[in-house]
Short mmCIF file of C-alpha atoms in Angstrom, two decimals:
data_model
loop_
_atom_site.label_atom_id
_atom_site.label_comp_id
_atom_site.label_asym_id
_atom_site.label_seq_id
_atom_site.Cartn_x
_atom_site.Cartn_y
_atom_site.Cartn_z
CA MET A 1 0.00 0.00 0.00
CA SER A 2 1.29 3.45 -0.91
CA THR A 3 0.60 6.83 0.67
CA SER A 4 1.21 10.23 -0.90
CA TYR A 5 2.15 13.44 0.89
CA LEU A 6 2.03 17.00 -0.39
CA LEU A 7 5.02 18.86 1.03
CA GLU A 8 4.40 22.61 1.12
CA LYS A 9 8.14 23.17 0.78
CA ALA A 10 10.82 20.50 0.56
CA LEU A 11 14.59 20.29 0.27
CA VAL A 12 15.09 18.20 -2.87
CA GLY A 13 18.74 17.97 -3.76
CA ASP A 14 20.26 21.35 -2.97
CA ARG A 15 17.08 23.38 -3.58
CA VAL A 16 13.89 24.06 -1.69
CA GLU A 17 10.95 23.32 -4.00
CA ASP A 18 7.28 24.26 -3.55
CA ASP A 19 4.38 21.76 -3.54
CA VAL A 20 6.35 18.54 -3.83
CA VAL A 21 4.39 15.28 -3.82
CA VAL A 22 6.18 12.21 -2.46
CA THR A 23 4.74 8.71 -2.56
CA VAL A 24 5.81 6.25 0.11
CA GLU A 25 5.61 2.48 -0.17
CA ASP A 26 7.22 -0.12 2.10
CA GLY A 27 9.10 2.61 3.93
CA ARG A 28 10.72 4.16 0.85
CA PHE A 29 10.09 6.99 -1.55
CA VAL A 30 8.78 5.48 -4.78
CA ASP A 31 7.89 8.79 -6.43
CA VAL A 32 9.04 12.39 -5.95
CA LEU A 33 7.31 14.96 -8.14
CA PRO A 34 8.93 18.40 -8.05
CA ARG A 35 5.61 20.24 -8.27
CA HIS A 36 2.07 19.23 -7.39
CA THR A 37 -0.24 19.60 -10.39
CA GLY A 38 -3.47 18.66 -8.65
CA ASP A 39 -3.90 15.61 -10.88
CA GLY A 40 -4.55 12.11 -9.64
CA ASP A 41 -7.41 10.33 -7.94
CA ALA A 42 -6.18 10.33 -4.34
CA ARG A 43 -5.67 13.56 -2.45
CA PRO A 44 -2.25 13.52 -0.79
CA ILE A 45 -1.83 14.22 2.92
CA ARG A 46 -0.57 17.77 3.32
CA LEU A 47 2.49 18.50 5.45
CA ALA A 48 2.64 22.26 5.98
CA GLY A 49 6.05 23.82 6.54
CA LEU A 50 9.57 23.09 5.33
CA SER A 51 10.33 19.38 4.94
CA LEU A 52 13.92 18.16 5.13
CA PRO A 53 15.44 14.70 4.80
CA GLY A 54 15.83 12.86 8.11
CA LEU A 55 18.69 14.03 10.32
CA ALA A 56 21.42 11.74 11.68
CA ASN A 57 22.89 11.97 15.18
CA CYS A 58 26.26 10.32 14.61
CA HIS A 59 27.61 10.35 18.16
CA SER A 60 25.54 9.56 21.25
CA HIS A 61 26.17 8.32 24.77
CA ALA A 62 22.54 7.85 25.78
CA PHE A 63 23.16 7.64 29.53
CA HIS A 64 24.87 11.04 29.55
CA ARG A 65 21.40 12.57 29.21
CA ALA A 66 21.08 12.07 33.00
CA LEU A 67 23.91 14.59 33.50
CA ARG A 68 22.20 17.59 31.92
CA GLY A 69 21.91 20.41 34.45
CA HIS A 70 23.87 18.48 37.10
CA THR A 71 27.47 19.16 36.06
CA GLN A 72 27.62 22.95 36.13
CA GLY A 73 27.77 23.47 39.90
CA SER A 74 29.90 22.65 42.92
CA HIS A 75 32.73 20.86 41.13
CA THR A 76 33.50 24.05 39.20
CA ARG A 77 34.15 26.23 42.29
CA GLY A 78 36.62 28.91 41.39
CA GLY A 79 36.25 28.04 37.72
CA LEU A 80 38.36 24.89 38.10
CA GLY A 81 36.02 22.44 36.38
CA SER A 82 37.36 20.44 33.44
CA PHE A 83 36.57 17.50 31.21
CA TRP A 84 38.19 15.27 33.82
CA THR A 85 36.05 16.52 36.74
CA TRP A 86 32.96 16.15 34.56
CA ARG A 87 34.04 12.58 33.77
CA GLU A 88 33.90 11.60 37.45
CA GLN A 89 30.22 12.55 37.60
CA MET A 90 29.58 10.65 34.39
CA TYR A 91 31.23 7.56 35.89
CA ALA A 92 28.92 7.78 38.93
CA VAL A 93 25.86 7.45 36.69
CA ALA A 94 27.46 4.63 34.68
CA GLU A 95 28.05 2.69 37.88
CA ARG A 96 24.34 2.64 38.77
CA LEU A 97 22.82 1.61 35.45
CA THR A 98 21.11 -1.75 34.97
CA PRO A 99 19.78 -3.15 31.70
CA GLU A 100 16.27 -2.13 32.76
CA THR A 101 17.13 1.44 33.76
CA TYR A 102 19.41 1.85 30.76
CA TYR A 103 16.55 0.84 28.46
CA GLU A 104 14.19 3.35 30.08
CA LEU A 105 16.70 6.20 29.95
CA ALA A 106 17.76 5.43 26.39
CA ARG A 107 14.18 5.12 25.14
CA ALA A 108 13.27 8.51 26.61
CA THR A 109 16.47 10.06 25.21
CA TYR A 110 15.82 8.61 21.75
CA ARG A 111 12.26 9.94 21.89
CA GLU A 112 13.71 13.38 22.60
CA MET A 113 15.95 12.91 19.55
CA LEU A 114 13.01 11.88 17.37
CA ALA A 115 11.07 14.99 18.42
CA ALA A 116 14.11 17.05 17.38
CA GLY A 117 14.14 15.59 13.85
CA ILE A 118 16.65 12.78 14.31
CA THR A 119 15.78 9.59 12.42
CA ALA A 120 18.94 7.56 13.12
CA VAL A 121 21.42 7.54 15.99
CA GLY A 122 24.97 6.27 16.30
CA GLU A 123 25.23 4.94 19.86
CA PHE A 124 28.86 4.80 21.00
CA HIS A 125 28.27 1.95 23.44
CA TYR A 126 30.86 0.84 26.00
CA LEU A 127 28.79 0.03 29.11
CA HIS A 128 28.86 -3.72 28.54
CA HIS A 129 29.05 -5.68 31.80
CA GLN A 130 27.85 -5.91 35.39
CA PRO A 131 29.26 -3.50 38.01
CA ASP A 132 31.94 -6.00 39.06
CA GLY A 133 33.03 -6.52 35.45
CA THR A 134 31.51 -9.98 34.99
CA ALA A 135 29.34 -10.64 31.98
CA TYR A 136 25.56 -10.76 32.11
CA ALA A 137 23.93 -14.11 31.28
CA ASP A 138 23.44 -12.54 27.87
CA PRO A 139 26.85 -10.87 27.33
CA ASN A 140 25.17 -8.28 25.07
CA GLU A 141 22.25 -7.51 27.39
CA MET A 142 23.12 -3.81 27.61
CA GLY A 143 23.49 -3.55 23.83
CA HIS A 144 20.18 -5.31 23.32
CA ALA A 145 18.58 -2.83 25.74
CA LEU A 146 19.78 0.04 23.54
CA ILE A 147 18.55 -1.63 20.34
CA ALA A 148 15.12 -2.20 21.94
CA ALA A 149 15.03 1.40 23.18
CA ALA A 150 15.63 2.77 19.68
CA ARG A 151 13.06 0.45 18.15
CA ASP A 152 10.43 1.42 20.72
CA ALA A 153 11.22 5.12 20.35
CA GLY A 154 10.80 4.85 16.58
CA ILE A 155 14.31 5.60 15.28
CA ARG A 156 17.05 3.56 13.62
CA ILE A 157 20.26 2.79 15.48
CA ALA A 158 23.84 2.03 14.59
CA LEU A 159 25.12 0.27 17.69
CA LEU A 160 28.79 1.22 17.67
CA ASP A 161 29.98 -1.45 20.06
CA THR A 162 33.05 0.02 21.68
CA CYS A 163 36.30 -1.66 22.63
CA TYR A 164 37.54 -0.18 25.94
CA LEU A 165 40.41 -2.01 27.62
CA ALA A 166 42.46 0.48 29.67
CA SER A 167 42.07 3.48 31.96
CA GLY A 168 44.96 5.17 30.16
CA ILE A 169 47.99 4.20 28.15
CA GLY A 170 49.59 1.27 29.96
CA LYS A 171 47.00 1.31 32.79
CA GLU A 172 44.49 -1.36 33.77
CA PRO A 173 40.77 -0.44 34.01
CA GLU A 174 39.85 1.18 37.31
CA GLY A 175 36.56 1.52 39.19
CA VAL A 176 33.51 1.60 36.95
CA GLN A 177 35.75 1.05 33.91
CA VAL A 178 35.73 -2.68 34.69
CA ARG A 179 32.16 -2.63 33.28
CA TYR A 180 33.58 -1.46 29.98
CA SER A 181 36.37 -3.98 29.40
CA ASP A 182 36.22 -7.38 27.70
CA GLY A 183 39.84 -8.07 28.70
CA ASP A 184 41.28 -7.92 25.21
CA ALA A 185 40.19 -7.16 21.67
CA ASP A 186 39.72 -10.82 20.71
CA ARG A 187 37.16 -11.34 23.46
CA TRP A 188 35.53 -8.04 22.53
CA ALA A 189 35.24 -9.23 18.92
CA GLU A 190 33.83 -12.59 19.99
CA ARG A 191 31.08 -10.85 21.96
CA VAL A 192 30.28 -8.44 19.13
CA ASP A 193 29.98 -11.34 16.66
CA ALA A 194 26.86 -12.44 18.54
CA LEU A 195 25.07 -9.13 17.86
CA LYS A 196 22.77 -9.16 14.84
CA GLY A 197 21.46 -6.22 12.88
CA ASP A 198 18.33 -5.81 10.79
CA ASP A 199 16.76 -3.23 8.50
CA SER A 200 16.71 -0.60 11.25
CA THR A 201 19.80 -1.72 13.18
CA VAL A 202 23.44 -1.63 12.08
CA ILE A 203 26.11 -3.30 14.22
CA GLY A 204 29.25 -1.21 13.95
CA ALA A 205 32.43 -0.90 15.96
CA ALA A 206 34.33 1.72 17.89
CA ILE A 207 37.76 2.25 19.37
CA HIS A 208 37.08 4.29 22.46
CA SER A 209 40.37 6.19 22.12
CA VAL A 210 44.09 5.56 21.88
CA ARG A 211 44.10 5.93 25.68
CA ALA A 212 41.64 3.09 26.19
CA VAL A 213 42.71 0.61 23.49
CA PRO A 214 46.39 -0.46 23.42
CA LYS A 215 48.23 0.00 20.15
CA ASP A 216 48.60 -3.74 19.54
CA GLN A 217 44.84 -4.31 20.00
CA ILE A 218 43.65 -1.70 17.50
CA PRO A 219 44.15 -3.87 14.36
CA THR A 220 41.78 -6.50 15.79
CA VAL A 221 39.05 -3.89 16.18
CA SER A 222 39.69 -2.53 12.69
CA HIS A 223 39.46 -6.04 11.24
CA GLN A 224 36.21 -6.71 13.06
CA ALA A 225 34.71 -3.56 11.54
CA ARG A 226 35.77 -4.46 7.94
CA GLY A 227 33.33 -2.49 5.80
CA LYS A 228 31.10 -1.44 8.68
CA PRO A 229 31.15 1.87 10.55
CA LEU A 230 34.26 2.31 12.72
CA HIS A 231 34.18 5.30 15.06
CA VAL A 232 36.84 6.58 17.45
CA HIS A 233 37.24 9.47 19.89
CA LEU A 234 40.22 11.34 18.47
CA SER A 235 42.31 14.14 19.98
CA GLU A 236 39.44 15.50 22.04
CA GLN A 237 41.85 16.69 24.72
CA VAL A 238 45.38 18.10 24.55
CA ALA A 239 46.29 15.67 27.34
CA GLU A 240 45.45 12.74 25.04
CA ASN A 241 47.90 14.00 22.44
CA GLU A 242 50.62 14.54 25.03
CA GLN A 243 50.18 11.05 26.49
CA CYS A 244 50.23 9.42 23.05
CA LEU A 245 53.35 11.32 22.04
CA ALA A 246 55.11 10.35 25.27
CA ALA A 247 54.18 6.67 24.95
CA HIS A 248 54.40 6.12 21.21
CA GLY A 249 56.27 9.06 19.73
CA CYS A 250 53.39 10.03 17.48
CA THR A 251 49.99 11.72 17.47
CA PRO A 252 46.78 9.70 17.97
CA THR A 253 45.95 10.14 14.27
CA GLU A 254 49.37 8.83 13.26
CA LEU A 255 48.96 5.87 15.60
CA LEU A 256 45.57 4.98 14.09
CA GLU A 257 46.94 5.30 10.57
CA GLY A 258 49.84 3.00 11.40
CA ALA A 259 47.43 0.44 12.88
CA GLY A 260 45.25 0.44 9.75
CA ALA A 261 42.28 2.11 11.43
CA LEU A 262 41.74 5.00 9.00
CA GLY A 263 39.53 4.62 5.96
CA GLU A 264 36.29 5.61 4.26
CA MET A 265 34.11 4.09 6.99
CA THR A 266 36.12 5.62 9.84
CA SER A 267 34.60 8.51 11.77
CA ALA A 268 37.00 10.54 13.91
CA VAL A 269 34.86 11.97 16.69
CA HIS A 270 35.80 15.48 17.87
CA ALA A 271 39.14 15.69 15.98
CA THR A 272 39.79 18.91 17.88
CA HIS A 273 43.56 19.19 18.38
CA LEU A 274 45.23 18.17 15.12
CA THR A 275 48.57 18.79 13.42
CA ASP A 276 48.93 19.54 9.73
CA HIS A 277 50.05 15.95 9.21
CA ASP A 278 46.94 14.71 11.04
CA LEU A 279 44.77 16.76 8.68
CA ALA A 280 46.52 15.24 5.67
CA LEU A 281 46.13 11.68 7.00
CA LEU A 282 42.43 12.04 7.81
CA GLY A 283 41.67 13.76 4.53
CA GLY A 284 43.79 11.39 2.49
CA SER A 285 41.98 8.38 3.90
CA GLN A 286 38.58 10.03 3.17
CA ALA A 287 37.59 9.51 6.78
CA ARG A 288 34.74 11.45 8.31
CA ALA A 289 35.09 13.94 11.14
CA CYS A 290 32.15 13.91 13.55
CA PHE A 291 31.88 17.27 15.31
CA CYS A 292 29.74 17.65 18.44
CA PRO A 293 29.87 21.42 19.05
CA THR A 294 27.40 21.67 21.92
CA THR A 295 29.33 19.08 23.93
CA GLU A 296 32.74 20.37 22.90
CA ARG A 297 31.89 23.83 24.17
CA ASP A 298 30.18 22.48 27.31
CA LEU A 299 33.31 20.54 28.25
CA GLY A 300 35.72 23.27 27.20
CA ASP A 301 37.36 21.00 24.63
CA GLY A 302 38.11 23.71 22.08
CA VAL A 303 37.06 24.44 18.49
CA GLY A 304 38.17 21.85 15.97
CA PRO A 305 39.46 22.65 12.45
CA ALA A 306 36.30 21.66 10.59
CA ARG A 307 36.98 23.69 7.45
CA ALA A 308 40.61 22.59 7.25
CA LEU A 309 39.56 18.94 7.57
CA ALA A 310 37.07 19.34 4.74
CA ASP A 311 39.62 21.14 2.58
CA HIS A 312 41.94 18.14 3.03
CA GLY A 313 39.21 15.70 1.94
CA ALA A 314 37.55 14.61 5.17
CA ARG A 315 33.75 14.64 5.35
CA LEU A 316 31.81 16.36 8.14
CA THR A 317 29.11 14.71 10.26
CA LEU A 318 27.43 15.81 13.49
CA GLY A 319 26.50 14.39 16.88
CA SER A 320 25.07 15.47 20.22
CA ASP A 321 27.49 13.31 22.27
CA SER A 322 26.76 14.06 25.96
CA HIS A 323 23.31 15.54 25.23
CA ALA A 324 23.94 18.80 27.03
CA VAL A 325 21.65 19.84 24.17
CA ILE A 326 19.68 17.65 21.76
CA ASP A 327 19.11 19.98 18.85
CA PRO A 328 20.60 19.08 15.45
CA PHE A 329 19.93 22.60 14.13
CA GLU A 330 22.11 24.04 16.90
CA GLU A 331 24.86 21.53 16.07
CA MET A 332 24.74 22.55 12.40
CA ARG A 333 25.00 26.28 12.92
CA ALA A 334 27.52 25.92 15.74
CA VAL A 335 30.09 24.49 13.31
CA GLU A 336 29.99 27.74 11.36
CA LEU A 337 29.53 30.09 14.31
CA ASP A 338 32.29 28.53 16.40
CA GLU A 339 34.69 28.77 13.50
CA ARG A 340 33.79 32.44 13.14
CA LEU A 341 34.81 32.98 16.76
CA ALA A 342 38.05 31.07 16.30
CA THR A 343 39.06 32.84 13.06
CA GLN A 344 37.24 36.17 13.34
CA LYS A 345 35.89 35.54 9.83
CA ARG A 346 32.47 34.56 8.49
CA GLY A 347 31.36 32.23 5.73
CA HIS A 348 33.23 28.97 6.28
CA TRP A 349 30.19 26.74 5.65
CA THR A 350 27.02 27.25 3.64
CA ALA A 351 23.65 26.11 4.92
CA ILE A 352 23.61 23.38 2.25
CA ASP A 353 27.07 22.17 3.34
CA LEU A 354 25.82 21.77 6.91
CA LEU A 355 22.57 20.12 5.85
CA HIS A 356 24.57 17.58 3.85
CA ALA A 357 26.60 16.82 6.98
CA ALA A 358 23.45 16.39 9.06
CA THR A 359 21.57 14.26 6.52
CA HIS A 360 22.98 11.88 3.91
CA GLU A 361 26.62 12.14 4.98
CA GLY A 362 25.67 11.39 8.57
CA HIS A 363 23.44 8.46 7.69
CA ALA A 364 26.12 6.97 5.45
CA SER A 365 28.62 7.15 8.32
CA LEU A 366 26.24 5.01 10.37
CA GLY A 367 25.81 2.36 7.70
CA PHE A 368 22.56 3.73 6.24
CA PRO A 369 23.71 4.99 2.81
CA ASP A 370 20.12 4.80 1.56
CA ALA A 371 18.90 7.58 3.87
CA GLY A 372 19.20 11.35 4.06
CA ARG A 373 17.77 12.46 0.70
CA ILE A 374 14.25 13.07 -0.56
CA ALA A 375 14.68 10.94 -3.66
CA VAL A 376 13.24 7.82 -5.26
CA GLY A 377 14.61 4.65 -3.65
CA GLN A 378 15.70 6.38 -0.45
CA ARG A 379 14.26 5.59 2.96
CA ALA A 380 11.13 7.66 3.54
CA ASP A 381 12.42 10.00 6.25
CA LEU A 382 11.07 13.53 6.60
CA VAL A 383 11.47 16.31 9.14
CA THR A 384 8.88 19.06 8.78
CA LEU A 385 9.54 22.46 10.34
CA ASP A 386 7.01 25.07 11.36
CA LEU A 387 7.60 28.17 9.24
CA THR A 388 5.39 30.40 11.42
CA SER A 389 7.18 30.17 14.76
CA PRO A 390 8.75 33.29 16.30
CA ARG A 391 12.14 31.90 15.21
CA THR A 392 11.36 30.93 11.63
CA ALA A 393 8.74 33.50 10.56
CA GLY A 394 10.05 35.82 7.88
CA THR A 395 13.36 33.99 7.44
CA GLY A 396 12.84 33.03 3.79
CA ALA A 397 11.91 29.34 4.10
CA GLY A 398 15.16 28.25 2.48
CA PRO A 399 18.08 26.14 3.69
CA GLU A 400 19.20 29.07 5.86
CA THR A 401 15.93 28.90 7.78
CA ALA A 402 16.69 25.34 8.83
CA VAL A 403 20.34 25.94 9.74
CA PHE A 404 20.45 29.48 11.09
CA ALA A 405 16.95 30.09 12.46
CA ALA A 406 15.15 26.89 13.47
CA VAL A 407 15.46 24.98 16.74
CA ALA A 408 14.31 21.52 17.75
CA GLU A 409 11.00 22.87 19.05
CA ASP A 410 10.12 23.98 15.52
CA VAL A 411 9.84 20.37 14.36
CA ARG A 412 6.17 19.62 13.70
CA SER A 413 6.40 16.02 12.53
CA VAL A 414 8.99 13.38 11.71
CA MET A 415 8.73 10.42 9.36
CA VAL A 416 11.02 7.43 9.83
CA ASP A 417 10.96 4.67 7.22
CA GLY A 418 7.48 5.78 6.17
CA VAL A 419 6.00 5.99 9.68
CA LEU A 420 4.77 9.50 10.51
CA HIS A 421 5.18 10.76 14.09
CA GLU A 422 3.33 13.92 15.18
CA THR A 423 6.18 14.88 17.46
CA ALA A 424 5.00 18.38 18.39
CA ALA A 425 2.10 16.83 20.29
CA THR A 426 4.30 14.47 22.34
CA ARG A 427 6.90 16.81 23.86
CA HIS A 428 5.13 17.14 27.22
CA GLU A 429 4.82 13.36 27.46
CA ILE A 430 8.49 12.91 26.57
CA GLY A 431 9.45 15.35 29.30
CA HIS A 432 7.63 13.29 31.93
CA GLU A 433 9.27 10.11 30.64
CA LEU A 434 12.72 11.70 30.83
CA GLN A 435 12.08 12.96 34.35
CA ALA A 436 11.12 9.50 35.59
CA ALA A 437 14.00 7.75 33.81
CA ILE A 438 16.61 10.18 35.13
CA GLU A 439 15.29 10.07 38.69
CA GLY A 440 15.72 6.30 38.47
CA VAL A 441 19.48 6.49 37.89
CA ARG A 442 20.60 9.47 39.94
#
């Protein structure tokens, strides 16, 4: 059975077109007509506003949503807070999670993402085992909880199962980190082999960082990924670079390149503190760089060289990471606005550039290359924005409206694989669900 929708305005390719009719069948676009002529027997369902392809959140730690609003206080007395003091509070939440509470928190967080226009999430998942480090009866119980949470929230997921073996270079896991470790990369790979994907679930891989995965273990993770998404935290902190240089005599990017971990399906998350040689290696391998500006500024990480990476051949994607904010429109514009602050110049990225990063480039980095465009054969994902809100009214209804004016609250409805969600009507309900889930883990 097919259903047709009349899109008042729609981003088709690089242009916003008026009165576009799309026909959806079996979760895909089977027809996209640039202009509605009024012909045909069936009257299409009208979606008023500006419709975009589905947006991809390429870097998520779902349980970090419980930290929002709780990490800005006492630990920063005298302005001394840092990424490392924030991490201690994050570890405290990780220590308390069970498969049941993780499912509840992740489902509520993914529902918040859906309401913001996100149709697929890359979950960078390293919370694998019981608090004492022993495996659950189902060794992938926590991963299965995340997959179920995404399914029940109504979005796709790339479960980026993360290898995490050390508390730092040459250091054994400590405290809650024992929940993260499989002991070595071979045992990690054996566990991941038991995970199965489906049409809405991709099983990918991740190297937590060069701090957390020893150099000699990285090739095993890269081999396990072979053609699937491979993500890695890269040079998020200056301290990471210093530690890698002291231990290995090279930068984290150079270490990954030497271990065979860079390639077209690699996403370097953050990529904040890079040398010129790092830029050349990442661009030359056609890797992607996943920027998470709202988290990077919240943690004081710095402003990464997004434009320079793109100029060297790397491809930009976006994520919300710690969920200090879940708003893909803010992530898009922050790439440009942060670079303006860093360079004192404007015009590094066009609205279309940033929409490409947030849509088809992001989905491809998660293993969904058939998503992120309003085109025949693509997955039927749509994000429809209100053009009459106080933020969007009078802004021209073009790509710039989406990137430089809209916020998550302007999303009226979201379609995922042909299923239409009236998200504007569910925000109050999602808020209550988040409140209950967070109270359960704090």
